[in-house]
Coordinates of C-alpha atoms in Angstrom, one line a residue:
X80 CA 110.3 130.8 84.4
X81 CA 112.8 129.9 87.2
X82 CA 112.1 133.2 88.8
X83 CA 109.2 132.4 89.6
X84 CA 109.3 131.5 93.1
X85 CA 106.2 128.6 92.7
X86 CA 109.0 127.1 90.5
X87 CA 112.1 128.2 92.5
X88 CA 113.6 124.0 92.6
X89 CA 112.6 123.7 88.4
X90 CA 116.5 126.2 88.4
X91 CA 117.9 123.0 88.6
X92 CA 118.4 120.6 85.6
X93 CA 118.4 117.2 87.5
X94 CA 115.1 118.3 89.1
X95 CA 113.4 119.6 86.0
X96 CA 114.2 116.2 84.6
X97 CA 113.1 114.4 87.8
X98 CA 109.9 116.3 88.2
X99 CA 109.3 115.3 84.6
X100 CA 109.8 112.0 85.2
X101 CA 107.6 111.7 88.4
X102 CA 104.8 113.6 86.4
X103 CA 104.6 111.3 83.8
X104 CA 105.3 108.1 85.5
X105 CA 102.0 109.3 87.9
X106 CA 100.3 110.1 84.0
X107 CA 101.0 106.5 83.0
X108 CA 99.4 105.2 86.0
X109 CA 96.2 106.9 86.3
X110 CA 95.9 106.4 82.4
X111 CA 96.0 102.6 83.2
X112 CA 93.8 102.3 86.8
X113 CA 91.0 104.9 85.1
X114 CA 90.5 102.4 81.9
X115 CA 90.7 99.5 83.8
X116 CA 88.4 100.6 86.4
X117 CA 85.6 101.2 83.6
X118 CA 86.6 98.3 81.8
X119 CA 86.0 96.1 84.9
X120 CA 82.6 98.1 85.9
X121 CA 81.3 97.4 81.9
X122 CA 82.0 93.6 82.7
X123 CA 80.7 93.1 86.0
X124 CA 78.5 95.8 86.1
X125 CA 79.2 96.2 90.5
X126 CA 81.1 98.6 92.6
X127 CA 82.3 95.7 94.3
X128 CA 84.5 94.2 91.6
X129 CA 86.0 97.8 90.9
X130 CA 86.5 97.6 94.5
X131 CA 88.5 94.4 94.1
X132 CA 90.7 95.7 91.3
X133 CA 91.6 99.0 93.2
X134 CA 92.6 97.1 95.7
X135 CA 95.1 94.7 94.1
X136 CA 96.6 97.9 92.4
X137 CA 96.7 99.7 95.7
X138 CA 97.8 96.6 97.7
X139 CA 101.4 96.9 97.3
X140 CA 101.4 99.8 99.3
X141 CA 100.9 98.1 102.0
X142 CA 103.1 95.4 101.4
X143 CA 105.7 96.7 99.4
X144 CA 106.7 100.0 100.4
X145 CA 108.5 98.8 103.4
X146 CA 110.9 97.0 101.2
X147 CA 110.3 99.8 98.5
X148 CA 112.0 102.3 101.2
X149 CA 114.9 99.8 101.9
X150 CA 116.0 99.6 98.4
X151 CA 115.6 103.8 97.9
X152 CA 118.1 104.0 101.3
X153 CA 120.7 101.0 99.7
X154 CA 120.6 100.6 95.8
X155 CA 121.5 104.2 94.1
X156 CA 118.3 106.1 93.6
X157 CA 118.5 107.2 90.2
X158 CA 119.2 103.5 89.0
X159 CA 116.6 102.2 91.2
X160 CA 113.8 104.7 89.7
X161 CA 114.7 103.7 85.9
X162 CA 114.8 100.0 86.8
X163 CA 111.0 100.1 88.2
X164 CA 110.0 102.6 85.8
X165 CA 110.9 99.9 83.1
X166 CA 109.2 97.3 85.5
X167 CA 105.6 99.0 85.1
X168 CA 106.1 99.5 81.8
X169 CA 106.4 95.8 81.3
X170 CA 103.4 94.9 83.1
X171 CA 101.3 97.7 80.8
X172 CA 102.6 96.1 77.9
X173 CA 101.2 92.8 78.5
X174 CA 97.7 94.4 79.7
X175 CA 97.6 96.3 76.0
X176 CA 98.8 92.8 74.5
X177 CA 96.2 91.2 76.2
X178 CA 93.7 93.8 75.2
X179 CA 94.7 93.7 71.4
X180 CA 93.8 89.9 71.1
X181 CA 90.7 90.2 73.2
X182 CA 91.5 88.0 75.8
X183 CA 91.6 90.6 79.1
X184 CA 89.8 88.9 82.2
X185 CA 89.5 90.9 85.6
X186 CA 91.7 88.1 87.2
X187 CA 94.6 90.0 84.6
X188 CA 94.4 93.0 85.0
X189 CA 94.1 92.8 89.1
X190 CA 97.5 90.8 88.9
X191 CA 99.5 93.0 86.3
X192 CA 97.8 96.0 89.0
X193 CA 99.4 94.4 91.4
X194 CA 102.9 94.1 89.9
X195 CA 102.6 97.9 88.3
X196 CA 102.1 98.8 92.3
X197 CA 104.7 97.4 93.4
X198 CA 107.3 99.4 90.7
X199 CA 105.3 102.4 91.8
X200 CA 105.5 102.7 95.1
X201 CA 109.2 101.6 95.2
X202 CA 109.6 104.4 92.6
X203 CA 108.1 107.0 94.9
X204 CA 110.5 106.0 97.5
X205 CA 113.5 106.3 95.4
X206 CA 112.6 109.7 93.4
X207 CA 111.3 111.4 96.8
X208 CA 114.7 110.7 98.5
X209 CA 116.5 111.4 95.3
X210 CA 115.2 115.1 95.2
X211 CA 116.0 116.4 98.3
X212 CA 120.1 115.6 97.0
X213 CA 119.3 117.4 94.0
X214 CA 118.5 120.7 95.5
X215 CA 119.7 123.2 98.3
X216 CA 118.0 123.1 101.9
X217 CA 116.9 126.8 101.1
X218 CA 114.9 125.2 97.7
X219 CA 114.0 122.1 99.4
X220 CA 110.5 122.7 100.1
X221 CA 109.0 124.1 97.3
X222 CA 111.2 120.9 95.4
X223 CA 108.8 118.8 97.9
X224 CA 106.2 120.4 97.2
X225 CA 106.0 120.1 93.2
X226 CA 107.1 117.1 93.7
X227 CA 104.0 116.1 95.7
X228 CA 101.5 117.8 93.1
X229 CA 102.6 115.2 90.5
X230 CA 100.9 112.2 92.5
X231 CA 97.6 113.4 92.0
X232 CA 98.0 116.8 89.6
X233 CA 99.4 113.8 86.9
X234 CA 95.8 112.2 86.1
X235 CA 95.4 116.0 84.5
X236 CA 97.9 114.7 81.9
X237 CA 96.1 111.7 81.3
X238 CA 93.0 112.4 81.5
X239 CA 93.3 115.0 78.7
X240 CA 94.5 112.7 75.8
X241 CA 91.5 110.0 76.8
X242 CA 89.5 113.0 76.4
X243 CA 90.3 114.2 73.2
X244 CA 90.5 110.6 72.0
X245 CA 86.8 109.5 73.3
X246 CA 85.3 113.0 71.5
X247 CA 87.5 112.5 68.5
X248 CA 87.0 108.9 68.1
X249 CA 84.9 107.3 70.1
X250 CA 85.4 103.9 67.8
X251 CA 89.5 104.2 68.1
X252 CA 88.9 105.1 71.9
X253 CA 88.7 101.7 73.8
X254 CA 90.6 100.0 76.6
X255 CA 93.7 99.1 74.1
X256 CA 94.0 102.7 73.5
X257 CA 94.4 103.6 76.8
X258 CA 97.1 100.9 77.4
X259 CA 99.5 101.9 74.7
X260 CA 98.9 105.5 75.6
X261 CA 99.6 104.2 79.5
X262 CA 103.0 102.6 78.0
X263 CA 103.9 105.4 76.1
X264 CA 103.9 107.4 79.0
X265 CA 105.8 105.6 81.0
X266 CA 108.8 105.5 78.0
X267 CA 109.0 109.1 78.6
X268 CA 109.4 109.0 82.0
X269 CA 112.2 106.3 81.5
X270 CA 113.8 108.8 79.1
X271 CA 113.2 111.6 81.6
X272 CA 114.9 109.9 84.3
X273 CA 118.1 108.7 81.6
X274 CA 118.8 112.2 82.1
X275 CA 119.9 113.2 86.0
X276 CA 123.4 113.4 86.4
X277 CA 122.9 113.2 90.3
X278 CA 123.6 110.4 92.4
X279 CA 122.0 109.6 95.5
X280 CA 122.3 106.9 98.2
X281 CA 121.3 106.9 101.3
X282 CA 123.2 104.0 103.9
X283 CA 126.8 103.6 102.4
X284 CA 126.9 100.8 104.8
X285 CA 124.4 98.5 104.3
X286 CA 125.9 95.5 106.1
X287 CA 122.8 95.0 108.3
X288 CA 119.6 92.7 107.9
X289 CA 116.6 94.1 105.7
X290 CA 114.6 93.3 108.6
X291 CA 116.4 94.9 110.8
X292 CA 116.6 97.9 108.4
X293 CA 112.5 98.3 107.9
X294 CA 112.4 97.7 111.7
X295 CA 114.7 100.9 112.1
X296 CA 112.6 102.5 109.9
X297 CA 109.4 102.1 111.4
X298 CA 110.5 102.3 115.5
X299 CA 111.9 105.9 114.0
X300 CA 108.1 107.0 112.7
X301 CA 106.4 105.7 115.6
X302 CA 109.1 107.3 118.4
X303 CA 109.3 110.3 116.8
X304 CA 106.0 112.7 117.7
X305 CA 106.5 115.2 114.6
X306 CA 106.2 112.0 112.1
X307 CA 104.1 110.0 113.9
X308 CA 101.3 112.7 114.1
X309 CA 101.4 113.8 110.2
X310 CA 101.3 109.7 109.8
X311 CA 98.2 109.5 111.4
X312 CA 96.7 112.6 109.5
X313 CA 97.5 110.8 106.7
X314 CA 96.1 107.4 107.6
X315 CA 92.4 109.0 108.6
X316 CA 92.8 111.8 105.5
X317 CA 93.3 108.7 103.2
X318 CA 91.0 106.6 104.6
X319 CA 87.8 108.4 104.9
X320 CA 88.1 111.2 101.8
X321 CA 90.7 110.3 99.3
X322 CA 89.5 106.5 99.1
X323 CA 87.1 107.6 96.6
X324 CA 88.1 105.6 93.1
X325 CA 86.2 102.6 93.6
X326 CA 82.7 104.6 93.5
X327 CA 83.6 107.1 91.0
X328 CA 82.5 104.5 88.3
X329 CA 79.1 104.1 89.5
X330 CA 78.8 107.2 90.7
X331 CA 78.9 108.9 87.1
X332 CA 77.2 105.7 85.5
X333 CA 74.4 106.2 88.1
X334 CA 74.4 109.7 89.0
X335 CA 75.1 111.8 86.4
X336 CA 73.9 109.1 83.2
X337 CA 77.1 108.0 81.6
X338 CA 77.0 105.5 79.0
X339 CA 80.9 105.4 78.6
X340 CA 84.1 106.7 81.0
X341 CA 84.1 109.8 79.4
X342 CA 82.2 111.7 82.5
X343 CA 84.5 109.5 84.5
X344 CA 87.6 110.9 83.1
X345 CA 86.4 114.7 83.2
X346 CA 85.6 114.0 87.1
X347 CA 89.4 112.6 87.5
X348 CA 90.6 115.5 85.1
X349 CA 89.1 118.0 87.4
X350 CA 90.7 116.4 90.2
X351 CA 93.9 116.7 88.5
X352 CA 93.3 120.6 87.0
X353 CA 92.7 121.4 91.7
X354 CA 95.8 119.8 92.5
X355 CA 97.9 121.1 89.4
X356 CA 96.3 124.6 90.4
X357 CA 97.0 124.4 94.4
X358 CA 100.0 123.2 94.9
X359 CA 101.5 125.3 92.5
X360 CA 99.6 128.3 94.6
X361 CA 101.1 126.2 97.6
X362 CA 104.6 126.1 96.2
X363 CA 105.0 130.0 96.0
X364 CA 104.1 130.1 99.7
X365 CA 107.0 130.6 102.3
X366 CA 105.8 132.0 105.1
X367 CA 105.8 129.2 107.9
X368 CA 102.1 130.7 109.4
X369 CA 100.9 130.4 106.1
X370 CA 102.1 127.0 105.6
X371 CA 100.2 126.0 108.9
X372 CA 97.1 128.0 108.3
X373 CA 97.1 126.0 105.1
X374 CA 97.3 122.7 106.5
X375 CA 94.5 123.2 108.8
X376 CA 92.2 125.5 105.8
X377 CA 92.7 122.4 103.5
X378 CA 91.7 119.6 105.7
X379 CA 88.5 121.0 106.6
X380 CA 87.9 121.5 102.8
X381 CA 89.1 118.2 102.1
X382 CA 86.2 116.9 104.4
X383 CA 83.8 119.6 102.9
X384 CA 84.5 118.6 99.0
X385 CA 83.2 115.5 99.0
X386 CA 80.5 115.8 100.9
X387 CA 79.5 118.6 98.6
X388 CA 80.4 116.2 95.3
X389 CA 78.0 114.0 97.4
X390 CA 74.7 115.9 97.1
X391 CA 75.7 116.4 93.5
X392 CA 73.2 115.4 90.6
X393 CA 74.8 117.4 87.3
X394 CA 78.2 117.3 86.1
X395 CA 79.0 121.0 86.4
X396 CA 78.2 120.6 90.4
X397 CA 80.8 117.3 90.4
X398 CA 83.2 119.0 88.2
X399 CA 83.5 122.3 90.6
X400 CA 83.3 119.8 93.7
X401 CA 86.3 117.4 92.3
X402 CA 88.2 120.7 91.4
X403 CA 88.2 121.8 95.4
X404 CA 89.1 118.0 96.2
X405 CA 91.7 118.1 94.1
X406 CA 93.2 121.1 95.2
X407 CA 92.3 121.2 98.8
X408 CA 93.9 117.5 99.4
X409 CA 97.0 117.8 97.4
X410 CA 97.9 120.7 99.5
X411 CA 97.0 118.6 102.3
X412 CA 99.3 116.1 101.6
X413 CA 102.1 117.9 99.8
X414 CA 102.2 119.8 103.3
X415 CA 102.5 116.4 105.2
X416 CA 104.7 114.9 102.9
X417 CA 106.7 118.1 103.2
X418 CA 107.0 118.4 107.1
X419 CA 108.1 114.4 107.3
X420 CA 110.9 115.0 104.8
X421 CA 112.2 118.1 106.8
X422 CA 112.2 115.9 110.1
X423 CA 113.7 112.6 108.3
X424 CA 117.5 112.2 108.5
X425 CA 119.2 111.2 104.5
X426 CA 120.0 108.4 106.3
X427 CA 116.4 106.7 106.7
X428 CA 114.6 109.1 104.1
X429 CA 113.5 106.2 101.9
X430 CA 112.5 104.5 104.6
X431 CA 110.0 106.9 106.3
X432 CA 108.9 107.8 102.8
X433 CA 108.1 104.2 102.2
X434 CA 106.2 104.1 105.2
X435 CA 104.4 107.1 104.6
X436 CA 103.6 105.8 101.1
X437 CA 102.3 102.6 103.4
X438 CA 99.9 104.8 105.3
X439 CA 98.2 106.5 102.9
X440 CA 98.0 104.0 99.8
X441 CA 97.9 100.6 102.3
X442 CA 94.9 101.9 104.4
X443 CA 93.2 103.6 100.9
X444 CA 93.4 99.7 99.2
X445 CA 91.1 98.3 102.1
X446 CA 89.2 101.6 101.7
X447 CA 88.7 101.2 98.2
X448 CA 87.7 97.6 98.5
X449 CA 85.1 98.4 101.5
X450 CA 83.5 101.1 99.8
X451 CA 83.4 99.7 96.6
X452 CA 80.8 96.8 98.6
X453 CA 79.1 99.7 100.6
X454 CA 78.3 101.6 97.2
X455 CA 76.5 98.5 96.0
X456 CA 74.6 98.7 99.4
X457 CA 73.4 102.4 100.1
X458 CA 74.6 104.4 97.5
X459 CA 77.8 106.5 96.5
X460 CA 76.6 109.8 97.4
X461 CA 76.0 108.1 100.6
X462 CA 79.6 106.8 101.3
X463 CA 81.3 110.2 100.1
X464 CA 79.2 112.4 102.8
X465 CA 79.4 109.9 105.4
X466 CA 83.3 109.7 105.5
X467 CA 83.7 113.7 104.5
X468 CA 82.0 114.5 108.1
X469 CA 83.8 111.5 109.7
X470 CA 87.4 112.9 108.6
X471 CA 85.8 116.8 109.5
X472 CA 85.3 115.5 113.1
X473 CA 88.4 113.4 113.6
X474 CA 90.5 116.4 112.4
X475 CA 88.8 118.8 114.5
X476 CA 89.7 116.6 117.9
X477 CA 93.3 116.1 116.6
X478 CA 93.9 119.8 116.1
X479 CA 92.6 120.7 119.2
X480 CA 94.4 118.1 121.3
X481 CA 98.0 117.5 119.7
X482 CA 100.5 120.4 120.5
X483 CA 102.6 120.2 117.7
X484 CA 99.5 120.9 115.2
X485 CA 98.9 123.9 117.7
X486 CA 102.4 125.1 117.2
X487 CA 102.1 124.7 113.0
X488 CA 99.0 126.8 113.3
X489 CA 101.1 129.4 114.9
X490 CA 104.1 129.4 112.5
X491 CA 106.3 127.8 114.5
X492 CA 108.4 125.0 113.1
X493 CA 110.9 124.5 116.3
X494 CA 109.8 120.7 116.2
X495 CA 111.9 120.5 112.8
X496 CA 115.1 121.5 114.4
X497 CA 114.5 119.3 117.6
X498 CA 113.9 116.2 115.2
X499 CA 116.1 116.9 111.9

């Protein structure tokens, strides 16, 4: 299997066991947003609340990935990983405790969200900036890049056992269920990360202020052009096509006619089968023109997908459409994530991952929270093709306009060794 070159980084043991970690810490999450989503639209019965509860869980990635990054760059990586891996395993533990003895409210599961987050996205920091010490430059990309496709190609893994445990036993299947199966997940990932050898720190010296360490951080993104471009990508690529979780609820309650979140999990399973499927494709991929044609290919079709999932009315249409979502913005974003670890010195890799991580998970929690009020108002078939053109036409003026997306179009990558 490590011949393969899609899998080229899985040749090394710490990875595998990293990677395996990442993919089922993202499995534990998704397990725990998608039944608490459905849970909160059976109670309220509005968008707006499941609006509300997507954006206490996505909150803390706005407010804590700045500190999230400081801790990956000071505290050894590995360590910090298993400690908030054991954090949001805590708070899913209360939520199924809570669920057991039938006393979850919204107000408890928007907290314990919140908390979860906050382990999450200072795990993404640490395990990003762990991997690139695990493996050799030459490796380092396609290691990025499967890396990447466990964010979103992880609600596959999921997705699959609420599946089979809704059509086996749709008694058995409930929101308590789903916790424990949330938990259990995230105990593998624990055990997963138990086992890297590696260890990986970033600022030997850590003597100086944390303010003055996140301010390093951030006057680096913001002075450097070949981060601060893929930044803002990644801000407007968030914001208007990936901000979609607060209307999927309604959308397959009101659209296609479920009764339960079984419809709702095959849409976020299809989501997860396109990114599992293309970044895989996009890991095997090492020609640097390819990589570039790719970027610009996927962000049109990441504008395209929803719209299309948009002026859907069966489930085979939104199944196909979420597929081509899934797979067209995972590349999109492995990609990015990919050229701002090339460009980011060891030094201040947590950092710039945090704030990365702050772009694209802080702008999607206001997102979330704005469409999930809009939804109420006009409809989500509405808010999907609105925002799918929106991002189609803001991309379209950035490509044309920025020189160094010109030069990745072309193959050339001379802005990485200006900037590493």
């Amino acid at each position: 299997m490590i011949n393969i070159p899609h899998l080229a980084a899985m040749k090394y043991r710490d990875y595998s066991f990293t990677w395996g970690a990442n993919a089922l810490g993202g499995a534990s999450t998704w397990t725990f947003l998608i039944a608490s989503q459905w849970f909160v639209l059976e109670k309220s019965d509005k968008s707006a609340m499941v609006g509300l509860f997507t954006f206490a869980s996505m909150l803390p990635f706005l407010l804590a990935s700045p500190i999230g990054g400081l801790l990956a760059d000071r505290i050894e990586r590995k360590k910090l990983t298993f400690i908030t891996i054991i954090g949001g395993l805590a708070t899913i533990v209360i939520a199924a405790v809570l669920s057991i003895t039938d006393v979850l409210q919204l107000w408890h599961l928007s907290v314990l969200a919140f908390i979860s987050g906050c382990c999450r996205t200072t795990q993404e920091s640490s395990i990003t900036a762990l991997v690139t010490n695990i493996v050799d430059r030459k490796d380092l990309m396609n290691a990025i890049t499967l890396n990447a496709a466990t964010r979103h190609g992880s609600r596959a893994i999921g997705m699959a056992f609420l599946l089979l445990a809704r059509f086996g036993n749709a008694d058995f299947a409930n929101t308590s269920y789903f916790l424990i199966l949330s938990a259990l997940f995230a105990v593998g990932a624990a055990l997963f990360i138990s086992l890297v050898k590696k260890e990986s720190i970033g600022e030997i010296n850590s003597t100086g202020s944390p303010f003055s360490g996140m301010a390093e951080g951030m006057k680096y993104i913001y002075t450097n052009r070949a981060v601060a471009i893929f930044i803002i990508l990644v801000a407007f690529h968030c914001a208007l096509v990936m901000s979609f979780d607060s209307i999927l609820p309604a959308f397959t309650r009101d659209i296609l006619g479920s009764s339960n979140e079984s419809l709702l999990a095959l849409l976020v399973l299809s989501f997860g089968v396109g990114s599992a499927i293309g970044t895989f494709l996009m890991a095997g991929i090492t020609s640097d023109k390819n990589k570039g044609l790719m970027l610009v290919l996927t962000a049109f079709v990441s504008g395209l997908a929803p719209i299309a999932l948009g002026f859907s009315y069966n489930p085979l249409f939104s199944f196909a459409s979420c597929i081509v979502m899934g797979g067209s913005q995972s590349i999109f974003m492995s990609l990015t994530a990919t050229y701002v670890q090339l460009v980011a010195p060891d030094r201040l890799r947590g950092r710039v991952t945090s704030l990365y991580i702050l772009h694209a998970g802080g702008i999607m929690a206001f997102a979330n929270l704005g469409y999930g009020y809009l939804s109420d108002q006009f409809g989500a078939p509405e808010i999907l093709v609105t925002t799918g053109v929106i991002f189609i036409v803001i991309f379209l003026a950035l490509r044309l306009s920025d020189p160094i997306l010109k030069s990745i179009s072309r193959g050339e990558t001379s802005f990485i060794q200006q900037t590493a």
